[in-house]
Coordinates of C-alpha atoms in Angstrom, one line a residue:
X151 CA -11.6 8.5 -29.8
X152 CA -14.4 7.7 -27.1
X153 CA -13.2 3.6 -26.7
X154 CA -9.7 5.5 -25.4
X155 CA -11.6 8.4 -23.4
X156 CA -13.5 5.2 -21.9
X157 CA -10.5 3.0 -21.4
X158 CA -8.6 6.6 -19.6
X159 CA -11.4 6.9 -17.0
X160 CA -11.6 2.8 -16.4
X161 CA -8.7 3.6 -15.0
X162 CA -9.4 6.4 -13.4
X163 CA -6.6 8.9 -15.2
X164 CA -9.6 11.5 -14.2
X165 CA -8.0 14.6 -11.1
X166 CA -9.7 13.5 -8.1
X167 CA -11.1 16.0 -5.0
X168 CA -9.7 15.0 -1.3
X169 CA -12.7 12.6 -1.2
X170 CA -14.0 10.8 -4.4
X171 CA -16.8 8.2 -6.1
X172 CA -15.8 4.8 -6.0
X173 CA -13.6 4.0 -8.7
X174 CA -14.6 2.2 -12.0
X175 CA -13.2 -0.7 -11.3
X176 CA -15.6 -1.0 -8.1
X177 CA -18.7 0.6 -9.5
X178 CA -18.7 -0.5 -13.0
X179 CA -16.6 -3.4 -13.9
X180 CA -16.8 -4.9 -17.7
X181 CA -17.3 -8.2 -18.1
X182 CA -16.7 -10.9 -21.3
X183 CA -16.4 -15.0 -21.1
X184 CA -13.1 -16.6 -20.4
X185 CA -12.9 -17.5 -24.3
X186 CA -13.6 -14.5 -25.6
X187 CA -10.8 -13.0 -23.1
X188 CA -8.4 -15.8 -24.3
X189 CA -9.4 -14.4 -28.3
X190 CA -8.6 -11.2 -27.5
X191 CA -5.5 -11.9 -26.2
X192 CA -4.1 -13.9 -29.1
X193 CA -6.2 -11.6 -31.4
X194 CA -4.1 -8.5 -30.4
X195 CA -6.9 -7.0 -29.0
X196 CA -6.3 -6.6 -25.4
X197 CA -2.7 -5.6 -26.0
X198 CA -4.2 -2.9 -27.8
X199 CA -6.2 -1.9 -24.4
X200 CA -3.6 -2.6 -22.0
X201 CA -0.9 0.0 -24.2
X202 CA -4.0 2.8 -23.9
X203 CA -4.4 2.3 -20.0
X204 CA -0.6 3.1 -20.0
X205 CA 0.3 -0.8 -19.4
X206 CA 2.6 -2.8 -21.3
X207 CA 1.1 -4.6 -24.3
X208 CA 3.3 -7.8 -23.5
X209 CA 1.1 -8.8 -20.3
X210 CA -1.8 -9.7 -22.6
X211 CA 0.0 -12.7 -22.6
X212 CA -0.1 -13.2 -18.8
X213 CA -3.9 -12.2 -18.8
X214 CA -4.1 -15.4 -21.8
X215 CA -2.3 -17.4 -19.2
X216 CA -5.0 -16.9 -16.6
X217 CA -7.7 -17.5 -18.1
X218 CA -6.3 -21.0 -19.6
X219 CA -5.7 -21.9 -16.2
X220 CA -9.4 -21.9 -15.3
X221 CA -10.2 -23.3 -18.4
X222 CA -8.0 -26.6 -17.3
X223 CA -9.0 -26.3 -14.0
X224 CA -13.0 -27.1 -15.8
X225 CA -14.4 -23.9 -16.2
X226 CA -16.6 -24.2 -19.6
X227 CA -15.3 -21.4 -22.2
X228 CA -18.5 -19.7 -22.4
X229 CA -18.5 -18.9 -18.3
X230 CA -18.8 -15.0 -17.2
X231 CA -15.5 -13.8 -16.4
X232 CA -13.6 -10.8 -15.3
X233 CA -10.3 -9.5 -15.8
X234 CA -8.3 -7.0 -13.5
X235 CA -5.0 -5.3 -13.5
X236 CA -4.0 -4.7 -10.0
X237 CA -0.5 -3.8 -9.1
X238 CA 2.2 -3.6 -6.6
X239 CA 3.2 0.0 -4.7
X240 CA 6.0 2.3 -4.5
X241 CA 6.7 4.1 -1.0
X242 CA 8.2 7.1 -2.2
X243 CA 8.5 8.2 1.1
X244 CA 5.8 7.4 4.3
X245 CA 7.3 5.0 6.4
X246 CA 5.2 3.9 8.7
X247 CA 3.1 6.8 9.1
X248 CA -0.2 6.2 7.3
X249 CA -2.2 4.2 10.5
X250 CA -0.3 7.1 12.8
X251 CA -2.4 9.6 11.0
X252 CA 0.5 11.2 8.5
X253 CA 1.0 11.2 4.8
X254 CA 2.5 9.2 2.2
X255 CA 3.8 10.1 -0.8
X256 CA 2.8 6.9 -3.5
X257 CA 2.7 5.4 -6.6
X258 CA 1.7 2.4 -8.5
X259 CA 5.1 -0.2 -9.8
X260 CA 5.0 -1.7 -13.3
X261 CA 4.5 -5.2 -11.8
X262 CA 1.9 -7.0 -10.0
X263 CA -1.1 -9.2 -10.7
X264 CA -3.0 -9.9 -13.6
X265 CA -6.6 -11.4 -12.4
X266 CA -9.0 -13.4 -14.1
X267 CA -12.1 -14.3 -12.1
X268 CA -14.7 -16.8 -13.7
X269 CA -18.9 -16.5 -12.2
X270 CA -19.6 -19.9 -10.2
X271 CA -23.4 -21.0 -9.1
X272 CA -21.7 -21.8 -5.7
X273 CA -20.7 -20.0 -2.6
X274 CA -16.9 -21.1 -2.6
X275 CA -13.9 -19.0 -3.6
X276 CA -11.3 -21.1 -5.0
X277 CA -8.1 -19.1 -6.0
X278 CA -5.0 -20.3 -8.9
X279 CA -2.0 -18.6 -8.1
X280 CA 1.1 -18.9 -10.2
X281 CA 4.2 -16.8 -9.3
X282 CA 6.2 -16.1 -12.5
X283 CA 9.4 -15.6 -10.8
X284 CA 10.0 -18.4 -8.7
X285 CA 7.8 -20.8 -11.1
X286 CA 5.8 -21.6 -8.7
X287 CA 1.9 -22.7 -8.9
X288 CA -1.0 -23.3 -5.7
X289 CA -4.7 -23.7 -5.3
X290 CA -7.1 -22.7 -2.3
X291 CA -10.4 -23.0 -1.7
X292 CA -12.7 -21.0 1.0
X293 CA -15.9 -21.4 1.9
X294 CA -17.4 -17.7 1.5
X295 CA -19.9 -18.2 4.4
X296 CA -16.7 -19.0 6.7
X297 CA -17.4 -17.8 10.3
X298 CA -15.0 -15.1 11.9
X299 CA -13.3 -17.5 13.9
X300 CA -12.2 -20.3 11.5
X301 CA -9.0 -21.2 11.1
X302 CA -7.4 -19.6 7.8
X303 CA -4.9 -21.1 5.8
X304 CA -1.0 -20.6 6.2
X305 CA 1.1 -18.5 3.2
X306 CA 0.0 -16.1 0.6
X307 CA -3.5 -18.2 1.2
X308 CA -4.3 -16.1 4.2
X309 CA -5.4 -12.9 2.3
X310 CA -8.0 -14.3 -0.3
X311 CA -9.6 -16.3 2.7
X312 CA -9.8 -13.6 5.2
X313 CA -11.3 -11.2 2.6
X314 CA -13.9 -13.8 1.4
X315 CA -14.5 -14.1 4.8
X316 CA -15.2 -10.7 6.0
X317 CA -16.8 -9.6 2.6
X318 CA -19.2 -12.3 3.5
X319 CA -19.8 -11.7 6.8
X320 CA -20.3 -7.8 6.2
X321 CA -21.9 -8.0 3.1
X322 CA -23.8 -11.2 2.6
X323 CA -22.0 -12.2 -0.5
X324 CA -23.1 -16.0 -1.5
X325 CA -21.4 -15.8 -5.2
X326 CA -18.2 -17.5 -5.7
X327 CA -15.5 -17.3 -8.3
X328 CA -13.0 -19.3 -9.6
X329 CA -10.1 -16.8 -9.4
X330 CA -6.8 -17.3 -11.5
X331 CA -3.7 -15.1 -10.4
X332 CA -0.6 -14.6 -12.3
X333 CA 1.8 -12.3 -11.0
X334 CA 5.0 -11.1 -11.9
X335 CA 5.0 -8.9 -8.7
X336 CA 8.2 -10.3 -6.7
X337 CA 6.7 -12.1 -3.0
X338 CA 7.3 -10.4 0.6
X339 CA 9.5 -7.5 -1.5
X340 CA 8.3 -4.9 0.2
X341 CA 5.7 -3.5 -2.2
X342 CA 2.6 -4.8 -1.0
X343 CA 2.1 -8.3 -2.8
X344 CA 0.1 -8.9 0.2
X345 CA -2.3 -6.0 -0.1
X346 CA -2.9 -6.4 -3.7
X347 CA -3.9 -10.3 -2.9
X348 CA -6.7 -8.6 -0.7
X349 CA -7.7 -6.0 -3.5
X350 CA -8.0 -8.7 -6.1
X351 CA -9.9 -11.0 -4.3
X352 CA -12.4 -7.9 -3.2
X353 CA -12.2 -6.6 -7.0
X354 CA -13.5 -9.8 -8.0
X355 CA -16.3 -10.9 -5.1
X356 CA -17.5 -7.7 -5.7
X357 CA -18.1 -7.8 -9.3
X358 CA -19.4 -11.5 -9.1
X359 CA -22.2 -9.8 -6.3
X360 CA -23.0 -7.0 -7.8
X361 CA -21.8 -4.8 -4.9
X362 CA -21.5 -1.2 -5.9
X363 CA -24.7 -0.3 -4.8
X364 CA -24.4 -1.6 -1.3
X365 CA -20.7 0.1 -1.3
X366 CA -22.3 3.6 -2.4
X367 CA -24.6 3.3 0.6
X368 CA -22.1 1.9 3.3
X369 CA -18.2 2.9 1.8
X370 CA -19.4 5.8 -0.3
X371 CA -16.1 7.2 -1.2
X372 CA -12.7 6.0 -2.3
X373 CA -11.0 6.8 0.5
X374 CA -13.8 5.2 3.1
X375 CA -13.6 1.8 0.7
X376 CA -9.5 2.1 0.8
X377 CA -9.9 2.6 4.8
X378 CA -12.3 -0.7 5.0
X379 CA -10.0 -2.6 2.8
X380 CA -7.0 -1.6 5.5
X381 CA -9.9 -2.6 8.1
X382 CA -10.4 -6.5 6.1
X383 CA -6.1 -7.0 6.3
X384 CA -6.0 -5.7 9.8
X385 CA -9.3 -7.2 11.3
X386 CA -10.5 -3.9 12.6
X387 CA -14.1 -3.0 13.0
X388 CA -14.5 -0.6 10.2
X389 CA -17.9 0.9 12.2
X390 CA -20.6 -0.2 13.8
X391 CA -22.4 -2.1 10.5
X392 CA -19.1 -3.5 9.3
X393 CA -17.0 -5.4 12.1
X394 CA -13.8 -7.1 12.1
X395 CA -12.4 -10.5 13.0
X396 CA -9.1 -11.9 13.4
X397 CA -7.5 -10.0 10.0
X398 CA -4.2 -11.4 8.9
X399 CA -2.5 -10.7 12.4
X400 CA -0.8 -7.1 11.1
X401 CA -1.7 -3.5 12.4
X402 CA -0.9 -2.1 9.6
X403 CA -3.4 1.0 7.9
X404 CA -4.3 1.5 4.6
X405 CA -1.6 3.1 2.7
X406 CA -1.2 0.1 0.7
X407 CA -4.7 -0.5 -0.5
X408 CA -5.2 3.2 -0.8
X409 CA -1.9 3.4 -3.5
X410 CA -2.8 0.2 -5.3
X411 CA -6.2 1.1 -5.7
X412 CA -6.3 4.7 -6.4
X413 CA -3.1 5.8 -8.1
X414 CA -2.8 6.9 -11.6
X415 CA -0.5 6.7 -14.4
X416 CA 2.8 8.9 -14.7
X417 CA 1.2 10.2 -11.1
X418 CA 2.8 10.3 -7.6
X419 CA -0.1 11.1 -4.6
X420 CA 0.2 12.7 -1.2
X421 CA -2.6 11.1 1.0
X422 CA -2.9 11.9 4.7
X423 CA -4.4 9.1 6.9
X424 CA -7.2 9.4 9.3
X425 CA -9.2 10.0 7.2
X426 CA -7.8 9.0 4.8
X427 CA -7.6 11.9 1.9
X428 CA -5.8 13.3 -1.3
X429 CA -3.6 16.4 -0.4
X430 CA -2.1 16.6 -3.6
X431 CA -1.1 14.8 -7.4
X432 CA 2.1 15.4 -8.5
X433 CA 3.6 14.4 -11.9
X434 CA 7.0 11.3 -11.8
X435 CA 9.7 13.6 -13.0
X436 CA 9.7 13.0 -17.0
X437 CA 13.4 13.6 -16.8
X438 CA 13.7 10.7 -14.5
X439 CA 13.4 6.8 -14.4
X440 CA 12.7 4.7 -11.3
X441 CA 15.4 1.9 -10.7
X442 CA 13.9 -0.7 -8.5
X443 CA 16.1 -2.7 -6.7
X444 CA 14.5 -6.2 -5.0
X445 CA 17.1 -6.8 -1.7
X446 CA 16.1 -10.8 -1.9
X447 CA 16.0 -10.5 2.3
X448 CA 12.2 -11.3 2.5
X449 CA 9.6 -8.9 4.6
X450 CA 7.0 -11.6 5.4
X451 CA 4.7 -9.5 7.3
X452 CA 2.3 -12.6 7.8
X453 CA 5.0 -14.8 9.7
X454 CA 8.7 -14.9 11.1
X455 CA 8.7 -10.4 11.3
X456 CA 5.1 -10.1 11.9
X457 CA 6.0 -8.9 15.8
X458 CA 8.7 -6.5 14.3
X459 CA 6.4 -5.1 12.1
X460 CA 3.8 -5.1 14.2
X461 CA 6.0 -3.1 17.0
X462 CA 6.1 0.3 15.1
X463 CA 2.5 0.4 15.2
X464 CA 2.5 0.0 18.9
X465 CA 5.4 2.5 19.8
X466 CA 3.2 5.2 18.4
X467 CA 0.0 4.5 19.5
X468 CA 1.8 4.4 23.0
X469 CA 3.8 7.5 22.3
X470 CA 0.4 9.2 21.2
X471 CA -1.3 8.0 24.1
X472 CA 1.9 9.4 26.6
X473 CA 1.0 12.4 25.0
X474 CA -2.7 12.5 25.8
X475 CA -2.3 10.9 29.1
X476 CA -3.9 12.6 32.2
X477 CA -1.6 14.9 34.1
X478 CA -0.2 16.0 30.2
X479 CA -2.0 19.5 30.3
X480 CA -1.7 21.7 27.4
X481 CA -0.8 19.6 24.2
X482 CA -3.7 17.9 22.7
X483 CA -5.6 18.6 25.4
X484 CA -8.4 18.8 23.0
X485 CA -8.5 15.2 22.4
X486 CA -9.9 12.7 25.6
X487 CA -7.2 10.3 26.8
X488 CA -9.9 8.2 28.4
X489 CA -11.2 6.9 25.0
X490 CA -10.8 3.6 24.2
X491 CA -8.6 3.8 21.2
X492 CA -5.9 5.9 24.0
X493 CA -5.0 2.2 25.3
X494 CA -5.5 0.4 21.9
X495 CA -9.0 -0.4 21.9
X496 CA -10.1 0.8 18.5
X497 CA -9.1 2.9 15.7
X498 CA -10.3 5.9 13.8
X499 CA -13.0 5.0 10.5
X500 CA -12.5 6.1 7.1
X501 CA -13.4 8.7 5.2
X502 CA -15.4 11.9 6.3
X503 CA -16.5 13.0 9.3
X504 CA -20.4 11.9 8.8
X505 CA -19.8 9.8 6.2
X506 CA -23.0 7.5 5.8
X507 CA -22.5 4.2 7.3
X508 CA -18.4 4.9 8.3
X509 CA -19.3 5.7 11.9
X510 CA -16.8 5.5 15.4
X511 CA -16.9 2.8 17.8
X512 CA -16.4 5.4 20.7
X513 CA -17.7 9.0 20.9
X514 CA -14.2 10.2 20.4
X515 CA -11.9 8.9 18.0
X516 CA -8.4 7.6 19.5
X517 CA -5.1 9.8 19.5
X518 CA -2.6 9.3 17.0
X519 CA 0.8 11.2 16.2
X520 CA -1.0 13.4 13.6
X521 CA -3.6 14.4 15.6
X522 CA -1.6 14.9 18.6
X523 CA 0.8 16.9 16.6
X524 CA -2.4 18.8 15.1
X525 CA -3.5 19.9 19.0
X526 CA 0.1 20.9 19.7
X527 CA 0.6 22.9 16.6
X528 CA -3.3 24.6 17.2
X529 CA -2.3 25.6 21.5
X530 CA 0.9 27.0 20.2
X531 CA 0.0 28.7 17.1
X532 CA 2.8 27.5 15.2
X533 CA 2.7 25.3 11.8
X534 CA 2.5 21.5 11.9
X535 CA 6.0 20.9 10.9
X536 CA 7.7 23.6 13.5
X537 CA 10.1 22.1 15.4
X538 CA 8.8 24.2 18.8
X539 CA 5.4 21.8 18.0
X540 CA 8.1 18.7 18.3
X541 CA 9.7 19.7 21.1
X542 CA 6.1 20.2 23.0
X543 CA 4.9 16.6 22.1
X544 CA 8.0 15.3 22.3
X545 CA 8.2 17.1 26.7
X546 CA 4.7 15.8 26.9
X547 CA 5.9 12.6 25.8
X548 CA 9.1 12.0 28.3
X549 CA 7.7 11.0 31.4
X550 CA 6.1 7.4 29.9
X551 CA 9.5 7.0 28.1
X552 CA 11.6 6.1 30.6
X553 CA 11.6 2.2 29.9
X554 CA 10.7 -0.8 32.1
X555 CA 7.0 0.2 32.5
X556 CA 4.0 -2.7 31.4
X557 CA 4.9 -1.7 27.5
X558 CA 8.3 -3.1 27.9
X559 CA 9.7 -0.6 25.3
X560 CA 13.1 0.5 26.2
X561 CA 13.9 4.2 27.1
X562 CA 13.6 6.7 24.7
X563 CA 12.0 4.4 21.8
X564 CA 8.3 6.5 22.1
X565 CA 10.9 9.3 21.4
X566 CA 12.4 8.6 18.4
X567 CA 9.5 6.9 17.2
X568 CA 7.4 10.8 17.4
X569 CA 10.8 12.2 15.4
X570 CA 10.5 9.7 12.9
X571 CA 6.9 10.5 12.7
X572 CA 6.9 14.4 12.8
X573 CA 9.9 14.5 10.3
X574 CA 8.6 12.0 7.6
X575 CA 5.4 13.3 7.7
X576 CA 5.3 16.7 8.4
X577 CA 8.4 18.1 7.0
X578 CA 10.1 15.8 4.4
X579 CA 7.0 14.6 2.6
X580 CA 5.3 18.4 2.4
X581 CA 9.1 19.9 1.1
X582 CA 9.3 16.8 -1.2
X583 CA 6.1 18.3 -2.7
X584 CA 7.1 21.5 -3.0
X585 CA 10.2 20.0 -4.7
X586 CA 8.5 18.0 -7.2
X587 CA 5.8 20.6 -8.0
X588 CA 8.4 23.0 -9.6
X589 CA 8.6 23.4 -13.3
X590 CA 12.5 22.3 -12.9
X591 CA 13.0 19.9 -9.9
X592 CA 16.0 21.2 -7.9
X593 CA 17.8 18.1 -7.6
X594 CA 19.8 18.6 -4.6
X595 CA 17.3 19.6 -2.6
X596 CA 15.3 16.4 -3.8
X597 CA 18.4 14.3 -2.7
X598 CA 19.1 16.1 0.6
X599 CA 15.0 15.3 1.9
X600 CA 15.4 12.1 0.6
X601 CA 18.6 10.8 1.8
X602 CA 16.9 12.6 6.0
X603 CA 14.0 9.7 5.5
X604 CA 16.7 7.2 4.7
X605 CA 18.6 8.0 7.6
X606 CA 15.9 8.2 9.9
X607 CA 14.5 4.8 8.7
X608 CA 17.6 3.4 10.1
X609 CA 18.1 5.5 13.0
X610 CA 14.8 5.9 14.2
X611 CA 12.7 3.2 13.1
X612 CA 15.5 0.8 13.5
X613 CA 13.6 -1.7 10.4
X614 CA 16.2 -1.7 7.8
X615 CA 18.5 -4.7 7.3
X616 CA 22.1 -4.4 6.5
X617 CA 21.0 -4.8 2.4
X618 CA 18.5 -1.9 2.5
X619 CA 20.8 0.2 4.0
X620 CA 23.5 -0.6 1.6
X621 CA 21.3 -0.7 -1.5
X622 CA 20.3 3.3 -1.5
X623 CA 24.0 4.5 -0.6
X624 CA 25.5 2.6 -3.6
X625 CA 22.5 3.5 -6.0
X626 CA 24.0 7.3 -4.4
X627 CA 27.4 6.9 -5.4
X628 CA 26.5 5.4 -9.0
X629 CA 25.0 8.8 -9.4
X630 CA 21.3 8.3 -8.7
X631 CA 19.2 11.6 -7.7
X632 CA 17.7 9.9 -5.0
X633 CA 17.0 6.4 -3.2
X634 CA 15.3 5.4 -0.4
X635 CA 14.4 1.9 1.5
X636 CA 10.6 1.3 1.0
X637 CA 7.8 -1.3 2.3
X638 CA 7.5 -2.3 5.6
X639 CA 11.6 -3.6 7.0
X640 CA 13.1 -6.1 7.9
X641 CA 13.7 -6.4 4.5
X642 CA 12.3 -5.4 1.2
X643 CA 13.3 -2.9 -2.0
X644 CA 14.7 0.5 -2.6
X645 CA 14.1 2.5 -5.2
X646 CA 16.6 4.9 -6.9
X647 CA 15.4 8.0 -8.9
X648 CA 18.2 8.5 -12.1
X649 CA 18.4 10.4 -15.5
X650 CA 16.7 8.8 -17.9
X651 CA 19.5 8.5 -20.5
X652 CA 21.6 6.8 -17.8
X653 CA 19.1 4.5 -16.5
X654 CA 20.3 1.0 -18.2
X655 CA 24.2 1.5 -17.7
X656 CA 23.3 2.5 -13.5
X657 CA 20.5 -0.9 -13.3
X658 CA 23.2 -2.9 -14.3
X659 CA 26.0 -1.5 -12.2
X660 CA 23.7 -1.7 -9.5
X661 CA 22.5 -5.2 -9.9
X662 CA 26.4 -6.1 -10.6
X663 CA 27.7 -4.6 -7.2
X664 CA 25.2 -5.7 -5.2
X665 CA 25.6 -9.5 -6.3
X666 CA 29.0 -8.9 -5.6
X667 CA 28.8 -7.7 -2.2
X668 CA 25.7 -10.1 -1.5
X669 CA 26.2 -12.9 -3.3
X670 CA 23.8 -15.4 -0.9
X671 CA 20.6 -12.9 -1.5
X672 CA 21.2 -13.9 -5.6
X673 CA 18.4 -16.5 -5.7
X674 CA 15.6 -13.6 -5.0
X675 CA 17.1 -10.1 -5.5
X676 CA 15.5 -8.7 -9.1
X677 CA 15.9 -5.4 -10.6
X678 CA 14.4 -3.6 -12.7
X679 CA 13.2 -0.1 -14.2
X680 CA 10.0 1.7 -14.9
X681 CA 10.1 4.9 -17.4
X682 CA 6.9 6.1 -15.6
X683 CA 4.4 4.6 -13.0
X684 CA 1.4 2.9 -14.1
X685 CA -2.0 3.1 -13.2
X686 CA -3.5 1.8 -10.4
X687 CA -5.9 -1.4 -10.1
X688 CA -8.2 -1.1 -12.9
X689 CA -10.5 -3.9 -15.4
X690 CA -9.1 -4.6 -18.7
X691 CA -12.5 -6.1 -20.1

């Protein structure tokens, strides 16, 4: 029937090339009143929808609880609203790698946020949020002509401010909304609550504005508009026509804004960073369910691990700067040291090279571990993922790595951040493909690649707690296929890949040992399952 054909391509179940239009949810967002939404609800109507996008019928409920909000918050019935589902992400595997230039391998989780976002004649953003797990419920309000420089809030109010803020700075946006969030997404879990806070609020300012046309012009792909919403969270100039401000205080990329935006249902996605670009869609093993296991040890990126988050992203933009630094002849000679972006000063845009209105704030686009590994693999004629090309960068690299120079980085971290970098990206997640690709997944082979990133995240990147370390190893011995740390450490989830048939009796051996063993983490840790990822952010109106 066409109303499902519509409702597929709404949320974007259509393949996709390595660069792609803006999604539906961008360029052509439906719209209804808040009454009507609330009638369709109770009606049975939007359960109907949310079942066809591959969502479960039961969050109609949550979308009803929204909207009510505004309505007793003095929004009249009749006011224009829209309605988004935008979720949560899966790591698969990627740690770390997307704003070093390497690939992640990503999918959309069966929780997150549903959004209802009524029209106001004003230019003020004032957000509901209400947290389903921990009962809580808070307000903000932001001024969306907001300077760069203000002052933003503290807590999860950071990320709708600083997007109003720079949506209104680069864009010119005067049209508020009174925004209602309900989310069933656990807070600081590790997948990307955060993120989809900053896709929400830009979901909904751009509908209110009417900006697909000036996104066509300036962001005119996917991947470019994933790239600038990375470049909103960080505070990065995202070209010449679209500059930054303070950001949220992370250096993270846009991995996360890339999977929440632009996955698809029963899909896991390989996208390389830098540009940013689709390598390959893989279908979730049918075979298989995800376990999702919630540790309860928080990853606030925003405030008491923002410095250890933020210290990944340094080691390699210092290791790939030891490895274009002058007096390093041979690898990556290609690229010029003396730009910039070598000593931190800017990063690479989004989307294509030549991409109207995504330009480069220097004449030569920083180094990162990708490319660096790129201009190795080229001088020595070898493939990326050759371990000759590691041991090059890796010789190149040795002479800055010998600890108590200005970086303050001990001896030997630029080191083991490049193997954590070459292995994750340019081995594991390309054999991982390979694996998944295959009419019959060998197993083992999934579980061997797997349990390498797991040991690496702990060995190399040195981000895992004692929880997310435990977490994948007992998922292991319960006789999950595969399980793996995710989000950004310190804290966070894992998620465990297990035969479908012995899905519920593992979830709740899992969830029984670990309350054993951690007891205190009780009050937070959550688990659940998911038969088969959902689709990415998408309107449900």
């Amino acid at each position: 029937p066409k109303a499902a054909e519509d409702t597929k391509m709404m949320c974007g179940d259509a393949r996709e090339s390595p660069t792609s239009p803006l999604p539906a949810s961008v360029s052509a967002p439906g719209s209804t009143s808040v009454a009507a939404l609330i009638a369709d609800a109770d009606g049975g109507a939007l359960g109907e929808r949310l079942a066809a996008m591959g969502l479960d019928a039961s969050r109609s409920s949550s979308f009803a609880a929204a909207a009510a909000r505004l309505l007793a918050a003095g929004v009249a019935p009749e006011t224009r609203a829209t309605a988004f589902w935008v979720p949560g992400r899966i790591e698969v595997l990627g740690k770390h790698t997307d704003y070093a230039g390497g690939r992640s391998l990503l999918c959309a989780v069966n929780r997150g946020f549903s959004v209802v976002a009524a029209d106001r004649d004003d230019a003020v953003l004032r957000v509901f949020a209400s947290f389903e797990l921990t009962g809580e419920a808070d307000v903000a309000e932001v001024a969306l002509a907001a300077a760069p420089e203000a002052a933003s809030p503290a807590g999860w109010a950071v990320y709708p401010a600083v997007t109003a803020r720079r949506l209104a700075r680069n864009f010119g946006i005067r049209g508020g909304v009174d925004l209602a969030l309900s989310c069933d997404l656990p807070e600081a879990s590790g997948m990307s609550s955060s993120s989809a806070v900053v896709i929400a609020t830009f979901l909904c300012l751009s509908a209110r504005n009417r900006l697909s046309a000036q996104l066509r012009a300036r962001l005119p792909t996917a991947e470019a508009l994933c790239h600038y919403l990375g470049c909103v969270e960080n505070g990065q100039d995202c070209g010449h026509e679209l500059p930054g401000d303070a950001g949220v205080g992370t250096f993270g990329g846009s991995e996360d804004h890339t999977a929440i935006l632009l996955c698809r249902r029963a899909e896991l996605r390989v996208y390389a960073f830098c540009p940013t670009a689709l390598e390959a869609t893989l279908p979730s093993p049918p075979s298989l369910t995800w376990l999702i296991a919630v540790s309860g040890a928080t990853a606030r990126k925003g405030a008491e691990r923002l410095a250890e988050y933020n210290n990944a992203a340094l080691l390699a933009r210092a290791a790939a700067a030891a490895a274009t630094a002058p007096g390093t002849e041979g690898v990556a000679s290609g690229l010029d040291a003396r730009c910039p972006g070598a000593g931190g000063g800017c990063l690479r845009a989004g989307g294509p090279a030549g991409s109207a209105g995504v330009k480069r704030r220097c004449s030569q686009p920083p180094p990162t571990l990708a490319s660096v590994t790129a201009a190795a693999a080229a001088e020595l004629g070898l493939p990326r993922s050759d371990q000759g090309v590691r041991r090059a960068v890796l010789a190149r690299i040795a002479s800055a790595d010998r600890g108590g120079g200005p970086s303050g980085f001990p001896a030997g971290a630029l080191a083991r951040r490049y193997e954590q970098f070459h292995a994750e990206s340019e081995v594991l997640i390309p054999a991982v493909r390979g694996a998944l690709s295959q009419r019959e997944v060998p197993l083992p082979t999934l579980a061997s690649l797997v349990d390498r990133s797991q040991a690496l995240t702990a060995s190399h990147l040195r981000n895992t707690l004692e929880e997310t370390e435990w977490l994948p190893a007992a998922a292991r011995r319960l006789g999950a296929v595969a399980a793996s740390a995710f989000g950004a450490g310190f804290g966070g989830s894992v998620w465990a890949l297990v035969e479908a048939g012995r899905a519920r009796e593992i979830l709740a051996e899992w969830s029984r040992a670990y309350a054993e063993e951690y007891p205190h983490r009780q009050a937070h840790a959550r688990f659940f399952a998911m038969e088969s990822p959902p689709p990415g952010a998408c309107s449900v109106v």
